[in-house]
Coordinates of C-alpha atoms in Angstrom, one line a residue:
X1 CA 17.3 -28.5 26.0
X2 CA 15.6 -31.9 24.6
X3 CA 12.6 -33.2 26.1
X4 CA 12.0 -37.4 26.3
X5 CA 9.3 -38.8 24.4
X6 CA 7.4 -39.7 27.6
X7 CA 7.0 -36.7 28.1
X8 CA 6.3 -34.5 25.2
X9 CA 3.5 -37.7 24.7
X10 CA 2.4 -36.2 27.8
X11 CA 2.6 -33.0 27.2
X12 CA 0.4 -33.6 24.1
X13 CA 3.2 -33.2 21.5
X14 CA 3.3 -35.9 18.8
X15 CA 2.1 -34.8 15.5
X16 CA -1.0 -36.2 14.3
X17 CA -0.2 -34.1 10.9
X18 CA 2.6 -33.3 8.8
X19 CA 1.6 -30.6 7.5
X20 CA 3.2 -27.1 8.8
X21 CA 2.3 -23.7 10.1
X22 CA 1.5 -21.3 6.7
X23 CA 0.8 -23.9 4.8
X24 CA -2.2 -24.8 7.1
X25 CA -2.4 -21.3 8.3
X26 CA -3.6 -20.0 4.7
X27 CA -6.0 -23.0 3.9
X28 CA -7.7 -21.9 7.5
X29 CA -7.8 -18.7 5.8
X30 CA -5.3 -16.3 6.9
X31 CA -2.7 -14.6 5.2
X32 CA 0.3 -16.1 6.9
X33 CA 2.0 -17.5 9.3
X34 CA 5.3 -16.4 9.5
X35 CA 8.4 -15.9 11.7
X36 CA 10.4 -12.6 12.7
X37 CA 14.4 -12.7 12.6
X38 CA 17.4 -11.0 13.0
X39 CA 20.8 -10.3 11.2
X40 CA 23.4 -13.5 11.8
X41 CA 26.0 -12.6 13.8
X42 CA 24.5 -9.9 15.9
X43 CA 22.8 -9.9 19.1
X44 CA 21.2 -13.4 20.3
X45 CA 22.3 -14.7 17.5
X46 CA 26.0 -14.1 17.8
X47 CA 26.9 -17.0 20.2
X48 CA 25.2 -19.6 18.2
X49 CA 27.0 -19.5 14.9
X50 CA 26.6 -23.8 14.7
X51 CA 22.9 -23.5 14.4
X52 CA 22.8 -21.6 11.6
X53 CA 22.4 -23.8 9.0
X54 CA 19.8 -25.5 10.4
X55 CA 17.9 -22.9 11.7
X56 CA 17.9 -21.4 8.1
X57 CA 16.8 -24.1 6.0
X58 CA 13.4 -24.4 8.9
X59 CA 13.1 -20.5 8.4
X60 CA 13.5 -20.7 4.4
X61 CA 11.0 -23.3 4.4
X62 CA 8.1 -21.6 2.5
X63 CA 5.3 -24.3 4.1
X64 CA 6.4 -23.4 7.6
X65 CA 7.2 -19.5 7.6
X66 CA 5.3 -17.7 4.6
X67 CA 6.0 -14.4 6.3
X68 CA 9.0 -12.5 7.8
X69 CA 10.2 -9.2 10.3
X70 CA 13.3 -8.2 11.0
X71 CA 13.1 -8.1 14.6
X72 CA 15.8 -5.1 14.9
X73 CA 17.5 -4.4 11.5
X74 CA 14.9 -1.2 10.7
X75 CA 15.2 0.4 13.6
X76 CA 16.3 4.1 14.3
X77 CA 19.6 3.0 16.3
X78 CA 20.5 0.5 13.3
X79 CA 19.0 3.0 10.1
X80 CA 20.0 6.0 11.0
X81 CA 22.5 5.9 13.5
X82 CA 23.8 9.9 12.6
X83 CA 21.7 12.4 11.7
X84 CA 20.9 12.1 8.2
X85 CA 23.2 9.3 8.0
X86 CA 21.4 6.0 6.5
X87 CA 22.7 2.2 6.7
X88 CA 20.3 -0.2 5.5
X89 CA 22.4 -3.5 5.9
X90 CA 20.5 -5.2 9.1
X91 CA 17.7 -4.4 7.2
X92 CA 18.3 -5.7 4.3
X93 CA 19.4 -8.8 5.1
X94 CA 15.9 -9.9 5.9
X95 CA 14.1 -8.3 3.3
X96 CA 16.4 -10.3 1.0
X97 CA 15.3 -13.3 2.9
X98 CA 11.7 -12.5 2.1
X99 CA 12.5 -11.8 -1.0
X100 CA 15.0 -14.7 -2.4
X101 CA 12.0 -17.0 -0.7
X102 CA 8.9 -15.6 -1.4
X103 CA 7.6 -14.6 2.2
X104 CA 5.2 -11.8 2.9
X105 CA 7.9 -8.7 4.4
X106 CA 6.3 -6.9 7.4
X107 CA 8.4 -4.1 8.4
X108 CA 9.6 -2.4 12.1
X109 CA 9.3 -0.2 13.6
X110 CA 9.4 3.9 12.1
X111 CA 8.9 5.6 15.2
X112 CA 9.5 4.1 18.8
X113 CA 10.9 5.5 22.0
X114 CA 13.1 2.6 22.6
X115 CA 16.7 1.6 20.7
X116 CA 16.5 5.1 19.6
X117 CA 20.0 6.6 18.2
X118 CA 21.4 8.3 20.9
X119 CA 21.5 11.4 18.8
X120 CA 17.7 11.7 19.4
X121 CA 17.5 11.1 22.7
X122 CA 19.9 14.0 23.6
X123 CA 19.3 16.8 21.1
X124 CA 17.5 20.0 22.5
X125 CA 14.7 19.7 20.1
X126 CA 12.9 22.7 18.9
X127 CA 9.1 21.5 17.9
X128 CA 9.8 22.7 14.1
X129 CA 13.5 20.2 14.6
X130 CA 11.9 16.9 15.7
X131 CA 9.2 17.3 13.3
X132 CA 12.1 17.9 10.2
X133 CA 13.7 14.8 12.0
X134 CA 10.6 12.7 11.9
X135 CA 9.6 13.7 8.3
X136 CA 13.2 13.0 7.1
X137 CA 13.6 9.9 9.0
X138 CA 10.4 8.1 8.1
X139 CA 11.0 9.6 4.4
X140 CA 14.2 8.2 3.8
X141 CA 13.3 4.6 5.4
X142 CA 10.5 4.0 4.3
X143 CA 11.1 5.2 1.0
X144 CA 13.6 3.2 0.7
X145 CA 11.6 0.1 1.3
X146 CA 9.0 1.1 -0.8
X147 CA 7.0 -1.4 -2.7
X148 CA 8.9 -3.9 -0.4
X149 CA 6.4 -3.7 2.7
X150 CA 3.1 -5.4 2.7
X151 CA 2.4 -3.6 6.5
X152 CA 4.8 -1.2 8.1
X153 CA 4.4 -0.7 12.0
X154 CA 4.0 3.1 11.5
X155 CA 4.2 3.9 15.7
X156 CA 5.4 1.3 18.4
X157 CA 4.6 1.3 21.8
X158 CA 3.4 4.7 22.4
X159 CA 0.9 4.2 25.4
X160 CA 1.8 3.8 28.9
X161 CA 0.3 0.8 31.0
X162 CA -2.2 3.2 32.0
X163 CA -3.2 3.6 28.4
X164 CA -2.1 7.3 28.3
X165 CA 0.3 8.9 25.7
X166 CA 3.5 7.2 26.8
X167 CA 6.1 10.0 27.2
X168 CA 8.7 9.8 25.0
X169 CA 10.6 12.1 23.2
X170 CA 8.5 12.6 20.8
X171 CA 5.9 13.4 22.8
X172 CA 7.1 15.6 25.4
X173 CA 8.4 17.7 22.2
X174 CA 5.0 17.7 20.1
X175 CA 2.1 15.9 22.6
X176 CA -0.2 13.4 20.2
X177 CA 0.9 15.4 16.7
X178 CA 3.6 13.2 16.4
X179 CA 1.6 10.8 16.1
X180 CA -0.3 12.0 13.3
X181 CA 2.7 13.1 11.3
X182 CA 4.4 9.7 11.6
X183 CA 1.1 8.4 9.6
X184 CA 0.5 11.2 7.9
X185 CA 4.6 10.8 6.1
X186 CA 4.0 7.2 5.6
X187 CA 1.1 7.1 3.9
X188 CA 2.7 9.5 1.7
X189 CA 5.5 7.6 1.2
X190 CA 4.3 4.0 0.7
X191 CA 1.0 4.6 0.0
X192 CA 0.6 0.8 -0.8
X193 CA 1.7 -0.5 2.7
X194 CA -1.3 -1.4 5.3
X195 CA -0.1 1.0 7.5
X196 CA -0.5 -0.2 11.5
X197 CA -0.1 0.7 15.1
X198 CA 1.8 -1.9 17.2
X199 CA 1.9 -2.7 21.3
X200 CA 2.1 -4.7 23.5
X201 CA -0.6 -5.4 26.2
X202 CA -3.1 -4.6 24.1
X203 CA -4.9 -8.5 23.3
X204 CA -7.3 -8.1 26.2
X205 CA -10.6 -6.8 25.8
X206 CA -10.8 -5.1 29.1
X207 CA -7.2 -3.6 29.2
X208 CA -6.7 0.3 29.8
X209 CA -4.3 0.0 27.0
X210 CA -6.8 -1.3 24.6
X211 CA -8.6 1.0 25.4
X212 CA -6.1 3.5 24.7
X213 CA -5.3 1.4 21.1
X214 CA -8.7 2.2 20.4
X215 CA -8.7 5.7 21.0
X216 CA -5.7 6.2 19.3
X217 CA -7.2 4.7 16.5
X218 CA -9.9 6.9 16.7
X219 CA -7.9 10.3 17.1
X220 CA -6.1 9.1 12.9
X221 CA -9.1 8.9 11.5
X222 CA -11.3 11.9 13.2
X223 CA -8.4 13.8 11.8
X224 CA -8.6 12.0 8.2
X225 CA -5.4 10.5 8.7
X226 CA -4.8 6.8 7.1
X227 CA -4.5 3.8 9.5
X228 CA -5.2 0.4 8.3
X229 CA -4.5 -2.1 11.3
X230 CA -3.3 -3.0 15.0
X231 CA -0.8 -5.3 15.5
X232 CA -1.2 -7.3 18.9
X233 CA 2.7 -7.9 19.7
X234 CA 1.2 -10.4 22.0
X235 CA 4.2 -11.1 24.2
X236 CA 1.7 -13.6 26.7
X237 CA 2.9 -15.6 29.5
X238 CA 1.6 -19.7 29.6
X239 CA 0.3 -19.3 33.4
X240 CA -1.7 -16.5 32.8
X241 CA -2.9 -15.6 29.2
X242 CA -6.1 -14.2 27.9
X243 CA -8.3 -16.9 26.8
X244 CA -9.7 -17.4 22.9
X245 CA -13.0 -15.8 23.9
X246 CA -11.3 -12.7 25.1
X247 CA -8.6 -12.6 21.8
X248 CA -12.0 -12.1 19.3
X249 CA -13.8 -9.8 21.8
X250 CA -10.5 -7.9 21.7
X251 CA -10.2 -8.0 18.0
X252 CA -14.0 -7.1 17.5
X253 CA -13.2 -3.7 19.4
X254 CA -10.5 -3.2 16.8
X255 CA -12.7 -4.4 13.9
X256 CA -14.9 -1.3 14.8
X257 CA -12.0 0.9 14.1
X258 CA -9.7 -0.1 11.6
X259 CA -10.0 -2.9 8.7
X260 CA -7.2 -5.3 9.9
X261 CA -5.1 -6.9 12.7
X262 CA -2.6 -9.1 13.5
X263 CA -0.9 -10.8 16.3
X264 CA 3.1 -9.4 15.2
X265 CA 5.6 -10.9 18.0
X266 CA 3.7 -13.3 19.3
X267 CA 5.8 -15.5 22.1
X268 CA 4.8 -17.4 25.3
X269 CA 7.3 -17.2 27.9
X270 CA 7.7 -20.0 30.7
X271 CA 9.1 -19.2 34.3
X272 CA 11.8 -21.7 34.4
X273 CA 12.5 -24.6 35.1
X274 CA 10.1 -26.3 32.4
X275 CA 8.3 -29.1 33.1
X276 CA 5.6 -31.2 31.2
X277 CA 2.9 -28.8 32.9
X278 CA 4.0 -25.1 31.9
X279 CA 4.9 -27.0 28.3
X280 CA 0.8 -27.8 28.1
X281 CA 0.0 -24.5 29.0
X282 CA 2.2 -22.8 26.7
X283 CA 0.5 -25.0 23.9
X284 CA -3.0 -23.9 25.3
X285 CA -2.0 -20.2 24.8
X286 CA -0.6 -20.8 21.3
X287 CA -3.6 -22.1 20.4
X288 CA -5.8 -19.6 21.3
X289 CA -4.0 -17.1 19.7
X290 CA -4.5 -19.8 16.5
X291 CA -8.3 -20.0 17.4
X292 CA -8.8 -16.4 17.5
X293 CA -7.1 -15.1 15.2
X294 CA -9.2 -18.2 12.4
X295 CA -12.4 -17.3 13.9
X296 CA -12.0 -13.9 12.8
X297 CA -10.3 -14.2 9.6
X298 CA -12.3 -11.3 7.9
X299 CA -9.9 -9.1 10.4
X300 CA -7.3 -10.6 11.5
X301 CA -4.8 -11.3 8.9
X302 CA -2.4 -13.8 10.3
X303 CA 0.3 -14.7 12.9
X304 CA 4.0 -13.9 13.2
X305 CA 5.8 -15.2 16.1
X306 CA 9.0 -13.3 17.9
X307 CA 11.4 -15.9 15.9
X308 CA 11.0 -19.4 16.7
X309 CA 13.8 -20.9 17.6
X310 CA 14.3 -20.5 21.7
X311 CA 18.2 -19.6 21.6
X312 CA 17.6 -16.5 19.7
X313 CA 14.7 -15.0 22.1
X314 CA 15.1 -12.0 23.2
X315 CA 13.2 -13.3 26.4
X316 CA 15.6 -14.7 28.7
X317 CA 17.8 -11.6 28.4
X318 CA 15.1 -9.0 29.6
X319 CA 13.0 -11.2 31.7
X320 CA 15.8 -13.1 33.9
X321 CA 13.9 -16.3 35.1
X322 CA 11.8 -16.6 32.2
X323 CA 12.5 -18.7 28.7
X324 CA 11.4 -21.0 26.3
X325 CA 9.2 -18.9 25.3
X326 CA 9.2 -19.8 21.3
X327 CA 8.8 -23.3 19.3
X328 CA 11.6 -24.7 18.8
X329 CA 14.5 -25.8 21.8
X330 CA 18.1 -25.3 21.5
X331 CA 18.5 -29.1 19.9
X332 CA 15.7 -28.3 17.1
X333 CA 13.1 -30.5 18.5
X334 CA 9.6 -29.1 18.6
X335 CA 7.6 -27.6 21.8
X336 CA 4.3 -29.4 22.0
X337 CA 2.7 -25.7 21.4
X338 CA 3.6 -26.7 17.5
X339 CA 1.8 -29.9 17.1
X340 CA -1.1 -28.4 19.0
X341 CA -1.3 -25.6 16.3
X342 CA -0.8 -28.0 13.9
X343 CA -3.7 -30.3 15.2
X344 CA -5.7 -27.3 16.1
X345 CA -5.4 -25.9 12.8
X346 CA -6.2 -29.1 10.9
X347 CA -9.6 -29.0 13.5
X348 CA -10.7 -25.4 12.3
X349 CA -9.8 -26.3 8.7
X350 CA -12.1 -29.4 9.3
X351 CA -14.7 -27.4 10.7
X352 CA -15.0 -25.0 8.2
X353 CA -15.7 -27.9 5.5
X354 CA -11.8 -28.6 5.0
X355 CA -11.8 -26.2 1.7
X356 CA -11.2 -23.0 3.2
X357 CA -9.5 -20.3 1.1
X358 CA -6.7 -17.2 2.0
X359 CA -9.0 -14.4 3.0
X360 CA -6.7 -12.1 0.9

C-alpha cells in the first residue's frame, strides 16, 4: 500500500534527518540496530520475487541494518530435519549476508517447541534419548556456527502465559533439566557467544511471564550454569503497548539477573484497515521501544526488528485481521514509525551531548 503525503505529514512522517537506523542507533550508544530475514524464495518471501532487489540493497545497507537473524533458517525443522541428518543452507544464507556486509549475526533458535522436525515430536523418548538428542543437536549446530554468533537464543519460548514451564516435549520428558542442559551444551560449544533466553510477552514489568523470565534466570545461575541475556521478542500491538516507563522497569528487573538484553523480533502489528491514527500509534510504540532500550544502554544492547519490509511479515498469516506491522509498505515507502525513530533518536543523541559512543 502507499500512503499520500497529506497524510503521512499527518501522521508525523517526514524526515527531519537523513540519517538511518544503526547508524544513529550506535552513536545513541547501542550496539545495533538491525533487521531479521529469511531465505529468498521460501515462505513469505516466495510470492514476491520483484521486490528483491530492492529490498536487498535497503537490507545490505550497512547505515540502516548493522545487525542480522535469520528468522527461520536455524531452526530444528530446517537443521536437522532427520535424526542426525544436518542441512545448513537456510542458514547460511543469512550468515553469509552478515558476513559479505559486515553486520553483527544473532542466531535462532536451539531449542524451541514450535517448527520442530516431526521426528521429535513423535519419538517415544526415553529421558537418557532426548537428552542424547539435545546434546547432539545443539552440538552439531551450534558448532557449526561457531565463532559466527555474537548471541545465540539458547531456549525460545519456554513459559506458558501463566509464566509456568511451558509443556513441550522437552519438558514433559525431562521437567526444567532441559533447560539447563541446552545452556549447559552451548556454553560449551561456543563459549564466546552471549548466550540468551528469548519470549515473547515478557517486556512488561508486571507480566506473570516476566516474572517467570526472571525466575528462569535465576534457576541457570543458582545452578552455575552460564546465561548472559534476555531477548524481549517484543511482538507489541500499536493500540495497546507498554509504555517507555514500563520497557526500563522491565529491563531493570532483568538487569538484576543477567548482564544484557535486547529487544530481538521487535514488530508492531495494526488491526486493519490502517488509517493515519493506528499509523501514529504504531510510531509511538516504536519509539518507546527506541527510548527504552537508549536510556538503558549499559543493558540493553540494541534493537532488531522481525524484518522490515511489511510483505514479508509473518503477521498477517497467523494473526488474520492484523498487518503492517513492520517499516516499510509493499511499495518501499516508509511508515512514519521510521522517521519517528529517526527524529527520536537524533533527540536522545542530542540529549546526551550529541557525542555519544557504542556501549560495546
Amino acid at each position: 500500500m502507499r500512503l499520500s503525503t497529506s497524510l503521512l505529514a499527518a501522521a508525523g512522517a517526514l524526515p527531519l534527518a537523513t540519517a538511518q537506523l544503526h547508524e544513529l542507533a550506535v552513536k545513541a550508544g547501542l550496539q545495533y540496530f538491525g533487521a531479521a530475514t529469511d531465505t529468498p524464495g521460501f515462505r513469505e518471501r516466495e510470492p514476491y520475487p520483484e521486490s528483491y532487489s530492492q529490498y536487498d540493497a535497503i537490507l545490505e545497507d550497512p547505515k540502516e541494518f548493522g545487525q542480522t537473524t535469520p528468522t527461520n533458517g536455524q531452526k530444528w525443522l530446517f537443521v536437522e530435519p532427520e535424526p542426525g541428518v544436518f542441512n545448513f543452507t537456510e542458514g547460511d544464507y543469512v550468515a553469509d549476508l552478515a558476513n559479505r556486509t559486515n553486520k553483527i549475526l544473532r542466531c535462532h533458535a536451539l531449542v524451541w517447541h514450535s517448527q520442530l522436525a516431526p521426528w521429535v515430536e513423535t519419538t517415544e523418548w526415553t529421558k537418557e534419548g532426548l537428552r542424547e538428542a539435545i546434546v547432539r543437536h545443539i552440538t552439531e549446530v551450534a558448532g557449526y556456527y561457531r565463532g559466527r554468533c555474537a548471541h545465540w537464543d539458547v531456549l525460545n519460548e519456554a513459559l506458558d502465559e501463566d509464566g509456568t514451564y511451558r509443556k513441550s516435549v522437552f519438558y514433559n520428558v525431562l521437567g526444567e533439566e532441559y533447560i539447563r542442559l541446552a545452556f549447559e551444551t552451548a556454553a560449551k560449544v561456543d563459549p564466546e557467544a552471549k548466550l540468551y533466553y528469548n519470549d515473547y510477552g515478557i517486556e512488561r514489568p508486571a507480566s506473570v511471564k516476566t516474572a517467570g523470565a526472571v525466575r528462569l534466570v535465576k534457576m541457570l545461575k543458582e545452578a552455575g550454569i552460564k546465561i548472559d541475556g534476555v531477548g524481549m521478542q517484543a511482538h507489541l500491538h500499536a493500540d495497546n503497548h507498554p509504555s517507555e516507563a514500563d520497557l526500563i522497569n522491565t529491563i531493570g528487573q532483568y538487569k538484576e539477573v543477567v548482564d544484557e538484553v535486547a529487544f530481538t523480533e521487535l514488530d508492531v502489528r495494526i488491526k486493519v484497515p490502517v488509517d493515519e491514527q493506528k499509523l501514529q500509534w504504531q510510531s509511538e510504540c516504536y519509539q518507546k521501544v527506541v527510548g527504552a532500550c537508549v536510556k538503558t544502554k549499559d543493558v540493553c544492547v540494541g534493537i532488531t526488528v522481525w524484518d522490515f519490509y511489511d510483505p514479508f511479515s509473518w503477521v498477517p498469516h497467523v494473526f488474520p485481521g492484523n498487518g503492517a506491522s513492520l517499516l516499510w509498505f509493499e511499495d518501499f515507502s516508509k511508515h512514519p514509525a521510521y522517521d519517528g525513530m529517526v527524529n527520536y533518536l537524533g533527540e536522545l543523541i542530542e540529549a546526551q551531548g550529541g557525542n555519544a559512543t557504542c556501549s560495546g
